[in-house]
Amino acid sequence: MPRCAEKEGHCERCEGPLPFAFTMAFQPIVDLASARITTYEALVRGPAGESAASILTQVTPRLLYRFDQACRIRAIELASRLGMRETLSINFLPNAVYEPMACIQATLAISEQVGWPLQRLIFEVTESEKVQDQQHLRSIIEAYRKTGFLTALDDFGNGFANLDLLVELHPDRLKIDRTLVMNCDSDTRRQAILRAIANLAGELGIGLVAEGVETQAEALWLARSGIYQQQGFFYARPGLESLTHGLEPTLVALQRAV
């Protein structure tokens, strides 16, 4: 991996304007055990709500590090402006982090500026292909934990975020990929795998979040199997620069039905 480009408190890779505009949408993560929203995940969108793909296709290798930093700053700024009281989850690419403590300085600065508590930040590891440098990723997670951040492995079970990562890494959460959640109320093979993941997470002391929940039947089966934290269109679609309101009656009804 190339050397960090930080020099005298500045980084030529991470600083400077982007040649395109973007913003964030926020999707809630709920906890059916307590019947409340616990977290919001920040998701990249275009200024008028255009898809994440329309933005990500404009991120060249030269802009990757700058974009990663800009996403963190934008997410924290917006969450603070919206009055979010829940934990904020932000995605990051390990390859956009050269030296963990150097690359986290902009996050620390904006958090201090807006008064955002560091313990209410979760960084989700996202990777479009198998992680090649597990030692580097481990150093990032360890540095973030020392700083007070929580960490999560996203898309667990999709073929890239594999069990071998859990040998070296110690994330606070695993986010179970939609491919395992889909039809879990009726698919016995998925049920067996999800129960095994729940047992594994319990043994390792890692929290679980089921992604992509789209039906009440899926939500109830997951909760009855001990997977209470959930995210998906069944609860709410991502809100462009907005938070979700009016979900409490649904969550209370589900809590009673579990």
mmCIF file of C-alpha atoms in Angstrom:
data_model
loop_
_atom_site.group_PDB
_atom_site.id
_atom_site.type_symbol
_atom_site.label_atom_id
_atom_site.label_comp_id
_atom_site.label_asym_id
_atom_site.label_seq_id
_atom_site.Cartn_x
_atom_site.Cartn_y
_atom_site.Cartn_z
ATOM 1 C CA MET A 1 0.000 0.000 0.000
ATOM 2 C CA PRO A 2 1.364 3.499 -0.864
ATOM 3 C CA ARG A 3 2.503 5.808 1.904
ATOM 4 C CA CYS A 4 0.133 8.225 3.592
ATOM 5 C CA ALA A 5 0.119 11.609 1.833
ATOM 6 C CA GLU A 6 -0.451 13.686 4.976
ATOM 7 C CA LYS A 7 2.032 16.521 5.338
ATOM 8 C CA GLU A 8 1.924 19.261 7.967
ATOM 9 C CA GLY A 9 -1.697 18.486 8.798
ATOM 10 C CA HIS A 10 -2.906 18.415 5.199
ATOM 11 C CA CYS A 11 -3.431 15.624 2.681
ATOM 12 C CA GLU A 12 -3.414 16.160 -1.067
ATOM 13 C CA ARG A 13 -5.429 12.985 -1.614
ATOM 14 C CA CYS A 14 -8.209 13.750 0.861
ATOM 15 C CA GLU A 15 -8.665 17.505 0.658
ATOM 16 C CA GLY A 16 -10.200 19.743 -1.977
ATOM 17 C CA PRO A 17 -13.574 19.981 -3.744
ATOM 18 C CA LEU A 18 -15.198 17.168 -5.679
ATOM 19 C CA PRO A 19 -16.229 17.745 -9.323
ATOM 20 C CA PHE A 20 -19.786 16.577 -8.582
ATOM 21 C CA ALA A 21 -22.444 17.176 -5.939
ATOM 22 C CA PHE A 22 -23.951 14.551 -3.652
ATOM 23 C CA THR A 23 -25.938 14.251 -0.448
ATOM 24 C CA MET A 24 -27.178 11.579 1.958
ATOM 25 C CA ALA A 25 -30.346 9.629 2.622
ATOM 26 C CA PHE A 26 -30.935 8.037 6.026
ATOM 27 C CA GLN A 27 -32.492 4.590 6.575
ATOM 28 C CA PRO A 28 -33.418 3.479 10.100
ATOM 29 C CA ILE A 29 -32.249 0.350 11.877
ATOM 30 C CA VAL A 30 -34.830 -0.773 14.423
ATOM 31 C CA ASP A 31 -34.687 -2.923 17.538
ATOM 32 C CA LEU A 32 -37.835 -4.971 18.071
ATOM 33 C CA ALA A 33 -36.792 -5.855 21.614
ATOM 34 C CA SER A 34 -37.125 -2.205 22.634
ATOM 35 C CA ALA A 35 -39.531 -1.159 19.842
ATOM 36 C CA ARG A 36 -37.470 1.819 18.750
ATOM 37 C CA ILE A 37 -35.123 3.122 16.106
ATOM 38 C CA THR A 38 -31.563 2.748 17.365
ATOM 39 C CA THR A 39 -29.454 3.736 14.345
ATOM 40 C CA TYR A 40 -29.609 5.455 10.984
ATOM 41 C CA GLU A 41 -27.418 4.378 8.097
ATOM 42 C CA ALA A 42 -26.200 7.185 5.841
ATOM 43 C CA LEU A 43 -26.519 6.274 2.151
ATOM 44 C CA VAL A 44 -25.060 8.254 -0.733
ATOM 45 C CA ARG A 45 -27.541 9.911 -3.105
ATOM 46 C CA GLY A 46 -27.528 12.572 -5.783
ATOM 47 C CA PRO A 47 -28.709 16.096 -4.858
ATOM 48 C CA ALA A 48 -32.215 15.360 -6.207
ATOM 49 C CA GLY A 49 -32.331 11.808 -4.876
ATOM 50 C CA GLU A 50 -30.495 10.137 -7.744
ATOM 51 C CA SER A 51 -29.235 6.610 -7.035
ATOM 52 C CA ALA A 52 -26.000 5.813 -5.272
ATOM 53 C CA ALA A 53 -24.738 4.217 -8.492
ATOM 54 C CA SER A 54 -25.105 7.514 -10.355
ATOM 55 C CA ILE A 55 -22.703 9.082 -7.868
ATOM 56 C CA LEU A 56 -20.298 6.193 -7.397
ATOM 57 C CA THR A 57 -19.648 5.908 -11.136
ATOM 58 C CA GLN A 58 -18.129 9.394 -10.954
ATOM 59 C CA VAL A 59 -15.657 8.413 -8.219
ATOM 60 C CA THR A 60 -12.378 7.789 -10.009
ATOM 61 C CA PRO A 61 -9.389 6.202 -8.254
ATOM 62 C CA ARG A 62 -7.896 9.694 -7.922
ATOM 63 C CA LEU A 63 -11.024 10.912 -6.111
ATOM 64 C CA LEU A 64 -11.607 7.838 -3.918
ATOM 65 C CA TYR A 65 -9.935 9.160 -0.763
ATOM 66 C CA ARG A 66 -11.426 12.637 -1.131
ATOM 67 C CA PHE A 67 -14.888 11.154 -1.643
ATOM 68 C CA ASP A 68 -14.578 8.902 1.417
ATOM 69 C CA GLN A 69 -13.689 11.892 3.598
ATOM 70 C CA ALA A 70 -16.443 14.045 2.084
ATOM 71 C CA CYS A 71 -19.064 11.348 2.769
ATOM 72 C CA ARG A 72 -18.146 11.185 6.447
ATOM 73 C CA ILE A 73 -18.290 14.956 6.831
ATOM 74 C CA ARG A 74 -21.574 15.290 4.926
ATOM 75 C CA ALA A 75 -23.256 12.495 6.902
ATOM 76 C CA ILE A 76 -22.295 13.953 10.293
ATOM 77 C CA GLU A 77 -23.226 17.499 9.272
ATOM 78 C CA LEU A 78 -26.665 16.410 8.038
ATOM 79 C CA ALA A 79 -27.365 14.129 11.013
ATOM 80 C CA SER A 80 -26.586 16.982 13.375
ATOM 81 C CA ARG A 81 -28.707 19.458 11.396
ATOM 82 C CA LEU A 82 -31.662 17.048 11.432
ATOM 83 C CA GLY A 83 -31.425 16.656 15.195
ATOM 84 C CA MET A 84 -30.661 12.926 15.055
ATOM 85 C CA ARG A 85 -30.361 11.397 18.522
ATOM 86 C CA GLU A 86 -29.727 7.855 17.364
ATOM 87 C CA THR A 87 -26.394 6.318 16.389
ATOM 88 C CA LEU A 88 -25.139 7.218 12.916
ATOM 89 C CA SER A 89 -23.700 4.483 10.690
ATOM 90 C CA ILE A 90 -21.346 5.449 7.854
ATOM 91 C CA ASN A 91 -19.935 3.163 5.165
ATOM 92 C CA PHE A 92 -16.262 3.195 4.272
ATOM 93 C CA LEU A 93 -13.895 1.361 1.946
ATOM 94 C CA PRO A 94 -10.747 -0.009 3.608
ATOM 95 C CA ASN A 95 -8.768 0.871 0.480
ATOM 96 C CA ALA A 96 -9.665 4.543 1.012
ATOM 97 C CA VAL A 97 -7.806 4.553 4.343
ATOM 98 C CA TYR A 98 -4.026 4.810 4.240
ATOM 99 C CA GLU A 99 -3.132 5.417 7.878
ATOM 100 C CA PRO A 100 -6.138 5.045 10.206
ATOM 101 C CA MET A 101 -5.402 7.853 12.665
ATOM 102 C CA ALA A 102 -4.398 10.304 9.932
ATOM 103 C CA CYS A 103 -7.457 9.527 7.820
ATOM 104 C CA ILE A 104 -9.838 9.941 10.761
ATOM 105 C CA GLN A 105 -8.834 13.510 11.573
ATOM 106 C CA ALA A 106 -11.512 15.141 9.399
ATOM 107 C CA THR A 107 -14.153 12.960 11.112
ATOM 108 C CA LEU A 108 -12.915 14.013 14.527
ATOM 109 C CA ALA A 109 -12.865 17.671 13.490
ATOM 110 C CA ILE A 110 -16.440 17.778 12.149
ATOM 111 C CA SER A 111 -17.708 15.772 15.142
ATOM 112 C CA GLU A 112 -16.189 18.315 17.506
ATOM 113 C CA GLN A 113 -17.494 21.201 15.406
ATOM 114 C CA VAL A 114 -21.139 20.058 15.515
ATOM 115 C CA GLY A 115 -20.958 18.392 18.944
ATOM 116 C CA TRP A 116 -21.493 14.824 17.705
ATOM 117 C CA PRO A 117 -20.500 12.197 20.357
ATOM 118 C CA LEU A 118 -17.899 9.791 18.995
ATOM 119 C CA GLN A 119 -19.594 6.823 20.704
ATOM 120 C CA ARG A 120 -22.621 7.437 18.445
ATOM 121 C CA LEU A 121 -20.653 6.711 15.261
ATOM 122 C CA ILE A 122 -20.501 3.304 13.590
ATOM 123 C CA PHE A 123 -18.276 2.665 10.594
ATOM 124 C CA GLU A 124 -19.448 -0.124 8.293
ATOM 125 C CA VAL A 125 -16.800 -1.949 6.307
ATOM 126 C CA THR A 126 -18.021 -2.281 2.736
ATOM 127 C CA GLU A 127 -16.003 -4.010 0.054
ATOM 128 C CA SER A 128 -17.028 -5.020 -3.456
ATOM 129 C CA GLU A 129 -14.519 -7.839 -3.508
ATOM 130 C CA LYS A 130 -12.814 -10.088 -0.994
ATOM 131 C CA VAL A 131 -10.662 -8.179 1.467
ATOM 132 C CA GLN A 132 -7.041 -8.725 0.441
ATOM 133 C CA ASP A 133 -5.187 -7.036 3.291
ATOM 134 C CA GLN A 134 -6.818 -8.260 6.478
ATOM 135 C CA GLN A 135 -4.011 -6.875 8.630
ATOM 136 C CA HIS A 136 -4.668 -3.370 7.312
ATOM 137 C CA LEU A 137 -8.386 -3.749 7.965
ATOM 138 C CA ARG A 138 -7.650 -5.013 11.462
ATOM 139 C CA SER A 139 -5.473 -1.952 12.136
ATOM 140 C CA ILE A 140 -8.347 0.300 11.034
ATOM 141 C CA ILE A 141 -10.887 -1.428 13.282
ATOM 142 C CA GLU A 142 -8.505 -1.370 16.263
ATOM 143 C CA ALA A 143 -7.737 2.322 15.738
ATOM 144 C CA TYR A 144 -11.421 3.162 15.475
ATOM 145 C CA ARG A 145 -12.215 1.247 18.640
ATOM 146 C CA LYS A 146 -9.500 3.123 20.548
ATOM 147 C CA THR A 147 -11.000 6.386 19.305
ATOM 148 C CA GLY A 148 -14.443 5.388 20.593
ATOM 149 C CA PHE A 149 -16.131 4.433 17.326
ATOM 150 C CA LEU A 150 -18.090 1.221 16.785
ATOM 151 C CA THR A 151 -17.479 -0.921 13.700
ATOM 152 C CA ALA A 152 -19.606 -3.295 11.637
ATOM 153 C CA LEU A 153 -19.019 -5.775 8.827
ATOM 154 C CA ASP A 154 -21.587 -5.141 6.106
ATOM 155 C CA ASP A 155 -23.127 -7.715 3.726
ATOM 156 C CA PHE A 156 -22.118 -10.662 5.912
ATOM 157 C CA GLY A 157 -22.834 -13.901 4.072
ATOM 158 C CA ASN A 158 -22.801 -12.525 0.522
ATOM 159 C CA GLY A 159 -19.713 -14.465 -0.547
ATOM 160 C CA PHE A 160 -17.132 -11.770 0.144
ATOM 161 C CA ALA A 161 -17.539 -11.056 3.880
ATOM 162 C CA ASN A 162 -16.593 -14.576 4.912
ATOM 163 C CA LEU A 163 -16.013 -16.361 8.204
ATOM 164 C CA ASP A 164 -12.247 -16.017 7.891
ATOM 165 C CA LEU A 165 -12.588 -12.288 8.617
ATOM 166 C CA LEU A 166 -13.868 -13.094 12.100
ATOM 167 C CA VAL A 167 -10.625 -14.890 12.937
ATOM 168 C CA GLU A 168 -8.626 -11.657 12.719
ATOM 169 C CA LEU A 169 -11.244 -8.944 13.149
ATOM 170 C CA HIS A 170 -13.340 -7.991 16.168
ATOM 171 C CA PRO A 171 -16.253 -5.894 14.875
ATOM 172 C CA ASP A 172 -19.066 -4.764 17.127
ATOM 173 C CA ARG A 173 -21.766 -5.765 14.632
ATOM 174 C CA LEU A 174 -22.409 -8.076 11.704
ATOM 175 C CA LYS A 175 -24.968 -6.978 9.132
ATOM 176 C CA ILE A 176 -26.543 -10.065 7.585
ATOM 177 C CA ASP A 177 -26.900 -9.745 3.823
ATOM 178 C CA ARG A 178 -30.340 -9.630 2.223
ATOM 179 C CA THR A 179 -29.669 -12.853 0.299
ATOM 180 C CA LEU A 180 -29.921 -14.766 3.588
ATOM 181 C CA VAL A 181 -32.845 -12.749 4.970
ATOM 182 C CA MET A 182 -35.088 -13.073 1.910
ATOM 183 C CA ASN A 183 -37.964 -15.529 2.569
ATOM 184 C CA CYS A 184 -36.377 -16.606 5.854
ATOM 185 C CA ASP A 185 -39.840 -17.187 7.327
ATOM 186 C CA SER A 186 -40.439 -20.087 4.929
ATOM 187 C CA ASP A 187 -37.027 -21.243 3.655
ATOM 188 C CA THR A 188 -35.668 -23.913 6.018
ATOM 189 C CA ARG A 189 -32.136 -23.743 4.595
ATOM 190 C CA ARG A 190 -31.922 -20.024 5.228
ATOM 191 C CA GLN A 191 -33.351 -20.592 8.692
ATOM 192 C CA ALA A 192 -30.600 -23.083 9.516
ATOM 193 C CA ILE A 193 -27.888 -20.683 8.345
ATOM 194 C CA LEU A 194 -29.373 -17.720 10.213
ATOM 195 C CA ARG A 195 -29.641 -19.696 13.441
ATOM 196 C CA ALA A 196 -25.989 -20.715 13.057
ATOM 197 C CA ILE A 197 -24.964 -17.078 12.513
ATOM 198 C CA ALA A 198 -26.968 -16.011 15.563
ATOM 199 C CA ASN A 199 -25.257 -18.660 17.695
ATOM 200 C CA LEU A 200 -21.835 -17.686 16.330
ATOM 201 C CA ALA A 201 -22.427 -13.997 17.003
ATOM 202 C CA GLY A 202 -23.566 -14.793 20.516
ATOM 203 C CA GLU A 203 -20.425 -16.825 21.202
ATOM 204 C CA LEU A 204 -18.220 -14.003 19.889
ATOM 205 C CA GLY A 205 -20.146 -11.214 21.588
ATOM 206 C CA ILE A 206 -21.058 -9.503 18.316
ATOM 207 C CA GLY A 207 -24.378 -7.767 17.645
ATOM 208 C CA LEU A 208 -26.475 -8.736 14.618
ATOM 209 C CA VAL A 209 -28.487 -6.626 12.181
ATOM 210 C CA ALA A 210 -30.633 -8.280 9.501
ATOM 211 C CA GLU A 211 -30.596 -6.224 6.297
ATOM 212 C CA GLY A 212 -33.231 -6.110 3.593
ATOM 213 C CA VAL A 213 -36.290 -7.041 5.672
ATOM 214 C CA GLU A 214 -39.269 -6.585 3.354
ATOM 215 C CA THR A 215 -42.176 -8.434 4.973
ATOM 216 C CA GLN A 216 -43.785 -8.740 8.391
ATOM 217 C CA ALA A 217 -43.317 -12.501 8.252
ATOM 218 C CA GLU A 218 -39.552 -12.081 7.816
ATOM 219 C CA ALA A 219 -39.419 -9.530 10.628
ATOM 220 C CA LEU A 220 -41.256 -11.783 13.085
ATOM 221 C CA TRP A 221 -39.284 -14.916 12.234
ATOM 222 C CA LEU A 222 -35.999 -13.072 12.722
ATOM 223 C CA ALA A 223 -37.067 -11.585 16.056
ATOM 224 C CA ARG A 224 -38.353 -14.934 17.302
ATOM 225 C CA SER A 225 -34.935 -16.351 16.427
ATOM 226 C CA GLY A 226 -33.184 -13.707 18.495
ATOM 227 C CA ILE A 227 -32.282 -11.291 15.672
ATOM 228 C CA TYR A 228 -34.061 -8.176 16.913
ATOM 229 C CA GLN A 229 -32.141 -5.470 15.092
ATOM 230 C CA GLN A 230 -33.417 -5.118 11.565
ATOM 231 C CA GLN A 231 -33.332 -2.817 8.562
ATOM 232 C CA GLY A 232 -35.267 -2.780 5.314
ATOM 233 C CA PHE A 233 -38.093 -1.424 3.183
ATOM 234 C CA PHE A 234 -40.663 -3.071 5.456
ATOM 235 C CA TYR A 235 -39.823 -0.397 8.018
ATOM 236 C CA ALA A 236 -38.820 2.539 5.846
ATOM 237 C CA ARG A 237 -37.091 3.466 2.635
ATOM 238 C CA PRO A 238 -34.087 5.785 2.885
ATOM 239 C CA GLY A 239 -35.248 9.365 3.407
ATOM 240 C CA LEU A 240 -33.399 12.003 1.412
ATOM 241 C CA GLU A 241 -31.868 14.370 3.973
ATOM 242 C CA SER A 242 -34.633 13.319 6.384
ATOM 243 C CA LEU A 243 -35.374 11.019 9.301
ATOM 244 C CA THR A 244 -38.210 8.502 9.687
ATOM 245 C CA HIS A 245 -41.280 9.476 11.736
ATOM 246 C CA GLY A 246 -44.419 7.622 12.789
ATOM 247 C CA LEU A 247 -42.851 4.164 12.994
ATOM 248 C CA GLU A 248 -43.431 3.621 16.729
ATOM 249 C CA PRO A 249 -46.938 2.021 16.494
ATOM 250 C CA THR A 250 -45.638 -0.559 14.007
ATOM 251 C CA LEU A 251 -42.666 -1.401 16.203
ATOM 252 C CA VAL A 252 -44.782 -1.749 19.340
ATOM 253 C CA ALA A 253 -47.238 -4.045 17.508
ATOM 254 C CA LEU A 254 -44.360 -6.227 16.268
ATOM 255 C CA GLN A 255 -42.805 -6.325 19.723
ATOM 256 C CA ARG A 256 -46.080 -7.652 21.138
ATOM 257 C CA ALA A 257 -46.345 -10.245 18.384
ATOM 258 C CA VAL A 258 -42.853 -11.687 18.886
#
